[in-house]
Amino acid sequence: QVHLVESGGGLVQPGGSLRLSCAASGSIFSINVMAWYRQAPGEQRDLVAYITSGGNTVYADSVKGRFTISRDNAKNTVYLQMNSLKPEDTAVYYCNLNGPRGHWGQGTQVTVSS
């Protein structure tokens, strides 16, 4: 019964920024890996970035240098700071805990368009 609440999505112009948040609550014994995935219409869900409990981060090549993932363990919250947004970043962004077979949020829409 883990509940993930995502927020921060919206419509921005190319070059703009957004900050996504995902707060976890419920029966959580431990959160090792926290991640953000995204899925555009007609495409598969792909990893954007993840961060381990130790603070190690991994980014998809398409977002390196533009996105930053971080976490607040005390708040069970993961963030995704997205800068220099491009139209190809348009997708539904999903929060994930402990891998693809772990827990998923409902998704938040990010649209980058002029």
CSV table of C-alpha atoms in Angstrom, one decimal:
chain,number,residue,atom,x,y,z
A,1,GLN,CA,0.0,0.0,0.0
A,2,VAL,CA,2.6,2.5,-1.1
A,3,HIS,CA,1.2,5.7,-2.4
A,4,LEU,CA,3.2,7.9,-4.7
A,5,VAL,CA,2.0,11.5,-5.3
A,6,GLU,CA,3.6,13.3,-8.2
A,7,SER,CA,3.4,17.0,-8.8
A,8,GLY,CA,5.1,19.8,-10.8
A,9,GLY,CA,4.2,18.9,-14.3
A,10,GLY,CA,2.7,21.3,-16.8
A,11,LEU,CA,3.2,23.2,-20.0
A,12,VAL,CA,6.4,25.1,-20.7
A,13,GLN,CA,8.1,26.6,-23.7
A,14,PRO,CA,11.3,25.2,-25.1
A,15,GLY,CA,14.2,26.2,-23.0
A,16,GLY,CA,12.1,26.5,-19.9
A,17,SER,CA,12.3,24.6,-16.6
A,18,LEU,CA,10.1,22.5,-14.4
A,19,ARG,CA,10.7,20.7,-11.1
A,20,LEU,CA,8.9,17.4,-10.5
A,21,SER,CA,8.3,16.0,-7.0
A,22,CYS,CA,7.2,12.6,-5.9
A,23,ALA,CA,6.3,12.0,-2.3
A,24,ALA,CA,6.0,8.4,-1.0
A,25,SER,CA,3.8,7.3,1.9
A,26,GLY,CA,2.3,4.2,3.2
A,27,SER,CA,3.9,0.8,4.2
A,28,ILE,CA,7.5,1.6,3.3
A,29,PHE,CA,10.2,-0.4,5.0
A,30,SER,CA,13.0,0.9,2.9
A,31,ILE,CA,13.5,2.9,-0.3
A,32,ASN,CA,16.7,2.0,-2.1
A,33,VAL,CA,16.4,3.3,-5.6
A,34,MET,CA,14.1,6.2,-6.6
A,35,ALA,CA,13.7,6.9,-10.3
A,36,TRP,CA,11.9,8.9,-12.9
A,37,TYR,CA,10.6,7.3,-16.1
A,38,ARG,CA,8.8,8.9,-19.0
A,39,GLN,CA,6.5,7.7,-21.7
A,40,ALA,CA,5.5,9.6,-24.8
A,41,PRO,CA,2.4,8.6,-26.8
A,42,GLY,CA,3.0,5.4,-28.8
A,43,GLU,CA,6.4,4.8,-27.2
A,44,GLN,CA,7.7,2.6,-24.4
A,45,ARG,CA,8.3,3.8,-20.9
A,46,ASP,CA,12.0,4.7,-20.6
A,47,LEU,CA,14.2,5.5,-17.6
A,48,VAL,CA,15.1,9.1,-17.3
A,49,ALA,CA,17.2,9.0,-14.1
A,50,TYR,CA,17.6,7.2,-10.9
A,51,ILE,CA,19.2,7.8,-7.6
A,52,THR,CA,20.3,5.2,-5.0
A,53,SER,CA,20.0,5.5,-1.2
A,54,GLY,CA,23.7,6.4,-1.2
A,55,GLY,CA,23.2,9.3,-3.6
A,56,ASN,CA,24.6,7.7,-6.7
A,57,THR,CA,22.8,8.9,-9.9
A,58,VAL,CA,22.4,7.6,-13.4
A,59,TYR,CA,20.9,9.6,-16.3
A,60,ALA,CA,19.7,8.7,-19.7
A,61,ASP,CA,21.9,10.2,-22.4
A,62,SER,CA,19.1,12.3,-23.7
A,63,VAL,CA,18.9,14.3,-20.5
A,64,LYS,CA,22.4,14.4,-19.2
A,65,GLY,CA,23.5,17.9,-18.3
A,66,ARG,CA,19.9,19.2,-18.3
A,67,PHE,CA,18.1,17.2,-15.7
A,68,THR,CA,19.1,16.6,-12.1
A,69,ILE,CA,17.6,14.0,-9.8
A,70,SER,CA,17.7,14.3,-6.0
A,71,ARG,CA,16.1,12.9,-3.0
A,72,ASP,CA,15.2,13.8,0.5
A,73,ASN,CA,15.2,10.6,2.5
A,74,ALA,CA,13.6,12.1,5.6
A,75,LYS,CA,10.6,13.1,3.5
A,76,ASN,CA,10.6,10.0,1.2
A,77,THR,CA,10.6,12.4,-1.7
A,78,VAL,CA,12.4,12.4,-5.0
A,79,TYR,CA,12.8,15.4,-7.3
A,80,LEU,CA,13.6,15.9,-10.9
A,81,GLN,CA,14.8,19.4,-11.9
A,82,MET,CA,14.4,19.8,-15.6
A,83,ASN,CA,16.2,22.6,-17.4
A,84,SER,CA,16.6,23.6,-21.0
A,85,LEU,CA,13.5,21.6,-21.9
A,86,LYS,CA,13.0,20.4,-25.4
A,87,PRO,CA,9.8,19.4,-27.3
A,88,GLU,CA,11.1,15.8,-27.3
A,89,ASP,CA,11.0,15.9,-23.5
A,90,THR,CA,7.2,15.9,-23.8
A,91,ALA,CA,5.8,12.8,-22.0
A,92,VAL,CA,4.1,11.5,-19.0
A,93,TYR,CA,6.7,11.3,-16.2
A,94,TYR,CA,6.4,8.5,-13.7
A,95,CYS,CA,7.9,8.2,-10.3
A,96,ASN,CA,9.3,4.8,-9.4
A,97,LEU,CA,10.5,3.2,-6.2
A,98,ASN,CA,12.8,0.1,-6.1
A,99,GLY,CA,12.8,-0.8,-9.8
A,100,PRO,CA,10.3,-1.5,-12.5
A,101,ARG,CA,8.6,-4.2,-10.4
A,102,GLY,CA,8.4,-2.0,-7.4
A,103,HIS,CA,6.0,0.9,-7.0
A,104,TRP,CA,4.8,3.4,-9.5
A,105,GLY,CA,3.1,6.8,-9.4
A,106,GLN,CA,0.2,7.7,-11.6
A,107,GLY,CA,2.3,10.0,-13.8
A,108,THR,CA,2.4,13.7,-14.4
A,109,GLN,CA,2.2,15.3,-17.8
A,110,VAL,CA,5.1,17.4,-19.0
A,111,THR,CA,4.5,19.3,-22.3
A,112,VAL,CA,7.2,21.3,-23.9
A,113,SER,CA,5.8,23.4,-26.8
A,114,SER,CA,5.8,26.9,-28.2
